[in-house]
Amino acid sequence: MSIKIFHNPRCRHSRAGLEYLKKKTIDIEVRNYIAEPPSPDELKEILLKLNKKPNEIVRTQEEYFKSALKGKTFTDEEWIKILCENPKLIQRPIVVGKHKAVVANPPHDIDKII
């Protein structure tokens, strides 16, 4: 089974998720989504696997959210564009399997898809 982790190496939760995956000894594809953000289509596919709307994976504690987005209403398409252009706003880590995905915080949530 191949698993993809959307990883931010500067985030301790993301590092913990990656370490948890490594202990499971499965085939892992690591994607630094800050350096290589998902495309809108890719993010839509991830959201389907997460069974979430775009606004449900927004990191509301980020400064950009607080200064520019808080209190505003956006459509799902607008959120997808915002998230792809500002990947720091995406919850992390996101672990994607063949049919499902999870926001792996805490890391043991990964067990839900493997």
PDB file of C-alpha atoms in Angstrom:
ATOM      1  CA  MET A   1       0.000   0.000   0.000  1.00  0.00           C
ATOM      2  CA  SER A   2       1.332   3.408  -0.961  1.00  0.00           C
ATOM      3  CA  ILE A   3       0.647   6.413   1.260  1.00  0.00           C
ATOM      4  CA  LYS A   4       1.311  10.070   0.509  1.00  0.00           C
ATOM      5  CA  ILE A   5       1.958  12.545   3.296  1.00  0.00           C
ATOM      6  CA  PHE A   6       1.564  16.259   2.679  1.00  0.00           C
ATOM      7  CA  HIS A   7       4.333  17.333   4.994  1.00  0.00           C
ATOM      8  CA  ASN A   8       5.777  20.575   6.330  1.00  0.00           C
ATOM      9  CA  PRO A   9       9.231  19.763   7.736  1.00  0.00           C
ATOM     10  CA  ARG A  10       9.076  22.836   9.994  1.00  0.00           C
ATOM     11  CA  CYS A  11       5.927  21.620  11.793  1.00  0.00           C
ATOM     12  CA  ARG A  12       6.312  19.319  14.789  1.00  0.00           C
ATOM     13  CA  HIS A  13       2.891  17.706  14.179  1.00  0.00           C
ATOM     14  CA  SER A  14       3.882  16.976  10.607  1.00  0.00           C
ATOM     15  CA  ARG A  15       7.237  15.512  11.681  1.00  0.00           C
ATOM     16  CA  ALA A  16       5.450  13.343  14.252  1.00  0.00           C
ATOM     17  CA  GLY A  17       3.057  12.077  11.570  1.00  0.00           C
ATOM     18  CA  LEU A  18       5.939  11.208   9.262  1.00  0.00           C
ATOM     19  CA  GLU A  19       7.777   9.347  12.040  1.00  0.00           C
ATOM     20  CA  TYR A  20       4.598   7.417  12.854  1.00  0.00           C
ATOM     21  CA  LEU A  21       4.259   6.403   9.196  1.00  0.00           C
ATOM     22  CA  LYS A  22       7.893   5.305   9.035  1.00  0.00           C
ATOM     23  CA  LYS A  23       7.303   2.972  11.993  1.00  0.00           C
ATOM     24  CA  LYS A  24       4.483   1.315  10.059  1.00  0.00           C
ATOM     25  CA  THR A  25       7.022   0.336   7.366  1.00  0.00           C
ATOM     26  CA  ILE A  26       4.788   1.104   4.430  1.00  0.00           C
ATOM     27  CA  ASP A  27       5.655   2.724   1.118  1.00  0.00           C
ATOM     28  CA  ILE A  28       5.589   6.476   1.800  1.00  0.00           C
ATOM     29  CA  GLU A  29       5.680   9.375  -0.639  1.00  0.00           C
ATOM     30  CA  VAL A  30       6.645  12.572   1.181  1.00  0.00           C
ATOM     31  CA  ARG A  31       5.440  15.813  -0.367  1.00  0.00           C
ATOM     32  CA  ASN A  32       6.626  19.129   1.062  1.00  0.00           C
ATOM     33  CA  TYR A  33       3.423  20.927   0.199  1.00  0.00           C
ATOM     34  CA  ILE A  34       4.816  24.316   1.228  1.00  0.00           C
ATOM     35  CA  ALA A  35       7.478  24.107  -1.495  1.00  0.00           C
ATOM     36  CA  GLU A  36       5.180  22.225  -3.900  1.00  0.00           C
ATOM     37  CA  PRO A  37       1.552  23.205  -3.198  1.00  0.00           C
ATOM     38  CA  PRO A  38      -1.276  21.026  -4.449  1.00  0.00           C
ATOM     39  CA  SER A  39      -3.095  22.041  -7.601  1.00  0.00           C
ATOM     40  CA  PRO A  40      -6.781  22.943  -7.265  1.00  0.00           C
ATOM     41  CA  ASP A  41      -7.771  19.577  -8.771  1.00  0.00           C
ATOM     42  CA  GLU A  42      -5.419  17.731  -6.452  1.00  0.00           C
ATOM     43  CA  LEU A  43      -6.803  19.583  -3.429  1.00  0.00           C
ATOM     44  CA  LYS A  44     -10.366  18.750  -4.504  1.00  0.00           C
ATOM     45  CA  GLU A  45      -9.435  15.063  -4.646  1.00  0.00           C
ATOM     46  CA  ILE A  46      -7.849  15.256  -1.190  1.00  0.00           C
ATOM     47  CA  LEU A  47     -10.952  16.971   0.191  1.00  0.00           C
ATOM     48  CA  LEU A  48     -13.148  14.197  -1.228  1.00  0.00           C
ATOM     49  CA  LYS A  49     -10.978  11.575   0.480  1.00  0.00           C
ATOM     50  CA  LEU A  50     -11.055  13.595   3.719  1.00  0.00           C
ATOM     51  CA  ASN A  51     -14.829  14.061   3.388  1.00  0.00           C
ATOM     52  CA  LYS A  52     -14.335  17.718   4.286  1.00  0.00           C
ATOM     53  CA  LYS A  53     -15.076  21.135   2.845  1.00  0.00           C
ATOM     54  CA  PRO A  54     -12.127  23.439   2.108  1.00  0.00           C
ATOM     55  CA  ASN A  55     -12.857  25.765   5.034  1.00  0.00           C
ATOM     56  CA  GLU A  56     -12.625  22.756   7.403  1.00  0.00           C
ATOM     57  CA  ILE A  57      -8.896  22.291   6.715  1.00  0.00           C
ATOM     58  CA  VAL A  58      -7.897  25.928   7.216  1.00  0.00           C
ATOM     59  CA  ARG A  59      -5.321  26.737   9.897  1.00  0.00           C
ATOM     60  CA  THR A  60      -7.108  29.649  11.541  1.00  0.00           C
ATOM     61  CA  GLN A  61      -4.157  30.367  13.845  1.00  0.00           C
ATOM     62  CA  GLU A  62      -1.982  31.506  10.905  1.00  0.00           C
ATOM     63  CA  GLU A  63      -1.264  35.234  10.757  1.00  0.00           C
ATOM     64  CA  TYR A  64      -2.448  35.537   7.140  1.00  0.00           C
ATOM     65  CA  PHE A  65      -5.816  34.061   8.091  1.00  0.00           C
ATOM     66  CA  LYS A  66      -6.180  36.438  11.033  1.00  0.00           C
ATOM     67  CA  SER A  67      -5.165  39.531   9.071  1.00  0.00           C
ATOM     68  CA  ALA A  68      -6.849  38.926   5.716  1.00  0.00           C
ATOM     69  CA  LEU A  69      -9.492  36.194   5.895  1.00  0.00           C
ATOM     70  CA  LYS A  70     -11.055  36.031   9.354  1.00  0.00           C
ATOM     71  CA  GLY A  71     -14.720  36.963   9.364  1.00  0.00           C
ATOM     72  CA  LYS A  72     -15.063  36.770   5.567  1.00  0.00           C
ATOM     73  CA  THR A  73     -17.187  34.309   3.654  1.00  0.00           C
ATOM     74  CA  PHE A  74     -15.829  32.403   0.660  1.00  0.00           C
ATOM     75  CA  THR A  75     -17.230  29.757  -1.661  1.00  0.00           C
ATOM     76  CA  ASP A  76     -15.590  26.338  -1.759  1.00  0.00           C
ATOM     77  CA  GLU A  77     -13.906  27.272  -5.057  1.00  0.00           C
ATOM     78  CA  GLU A  78     -12.562  30.494  -3.547  1.00  0.00           C
ATOM     79  CA  TRP A  79     -11.229  28.591  -0.510  1.00  0.00           C
ATOM     80  CA  ILE A  80      -9.504  26.085  -2.786  1.00  0.00           C
ATOM     81  CA  LYS A  81      -7.805  28.913  -4.673  1.00  0.00           C
ATOM     82  CA  ILE A  82      -6.782  30.598  -1.390  1.00  0.00           C
ATOM     83  CA  LEU A  83      -5.384  27.349   0.027  1.00  0.00           C
ATOM     84  CA  CYS A  84      -3.420  26.500  -3.117  1.00  0.00           C
ATOM     85  CA  GLU A  85      -1.935  29.994  -3.208  1.00  0.00           C
ATOM     86  CA  ASN A  86      -1.230  29.988   0.562  1.00  0.00           C
ATOM     87  CA  PRO A  87      -0.373  26.378   1.468  1.00  0.00           C
ATOM     88  CA  LYS A  88       0.668  27.346   5.014  1.00  0.00           C
ATOM     89  CA  LEU A  89      -3.074  27.663   5.671  1.00  0.00           C
ATOM     90  CA  ILE A  90      -3.656  23.924   5.069  1.00  0.00           C
ATOM     91  CA  GLN A  91      -3.931  21.705   8.148  1.00  0.00           C
ATOM     92  CA  ARG A  92      -1.049  19.276   8.464  1.00  0.00           C
ATOM     93  CA  PRO A  93      -0.022  16.664   8.020  1.00  0.00           C
ATOM     94  CA  ILE A  94      -2.537  15.246   5.584  1.00  0.00           C
ATOM     95  CA  VAL A  95      -2.005  11.569   4.895  1.00  0.00           C
ATOM     96  CA  VAL A  96      -3.630  10.246   1.726  1.00  0.00           C
ATOM     97  CA  GLY A  97      -4.333   6.605   0.986  1.00  0.00           C
ATOM     98  CA  LYS A  98      -5.970   5.029  -2.035  1.00  0.00           C
ATOM     99  CA  HIS A  99      -9.559   5.759  -0.972  1.00  0.00           C
ATOM    100  CA  LYS A 100      -9.342   7.861   2.196  1.00  0.00           C
ATOM    101  CA  ALA A 101      -7.293  10.608   3.781  1.00  0.00           C
ATOM    102  CA  VAL A 102      -6.873  11.990   7.299  1.00  0.00           C
ATOM    103  CA  VAL A 103      -5.439  15.038   8.956  1.00  0.00           C
ATOM    104  CA  ALA A 104      -2.965  13.103  11.079  1.00  0.00           C
ATOM    105  CA  ASN A 105      -3.011  15.194  14.210  1.00  0.00           C
ATOM    106  CA  PRO A 106      -2.693  13.159  16.407  1.00  0.00           C
ATOM    107  CA  PRO A 107      -0.475  10.791  14.409  1.00  0.00           C
ATOM    108  CA  HIS A 108      -2.370   7.627  15.405  1.00  0.00           C
ATOM    109  CA  ASP A 109      -5.290   8.866  13.264  1.00  0.00           C
ATOM    110  CA  ILE A 110      -3.232   7.459  10.372  1.00  0.00           C
ATOM    111  CA  ASP A 111      -4.409   4.020  11.495  1.00  0.00           C
ATOM    112  CA  LYS A 112      -7.867   4.936  10.156  1.00  0.00           C
ATOM    113  CA  ILE A 113      -6.602   4.641   6.582  1.00  0.00           C
ATOM    114  CA  ILE A 114      -3.932   1.931   6.681  1.00  0.00           C
TER     115      ILE A 114
END
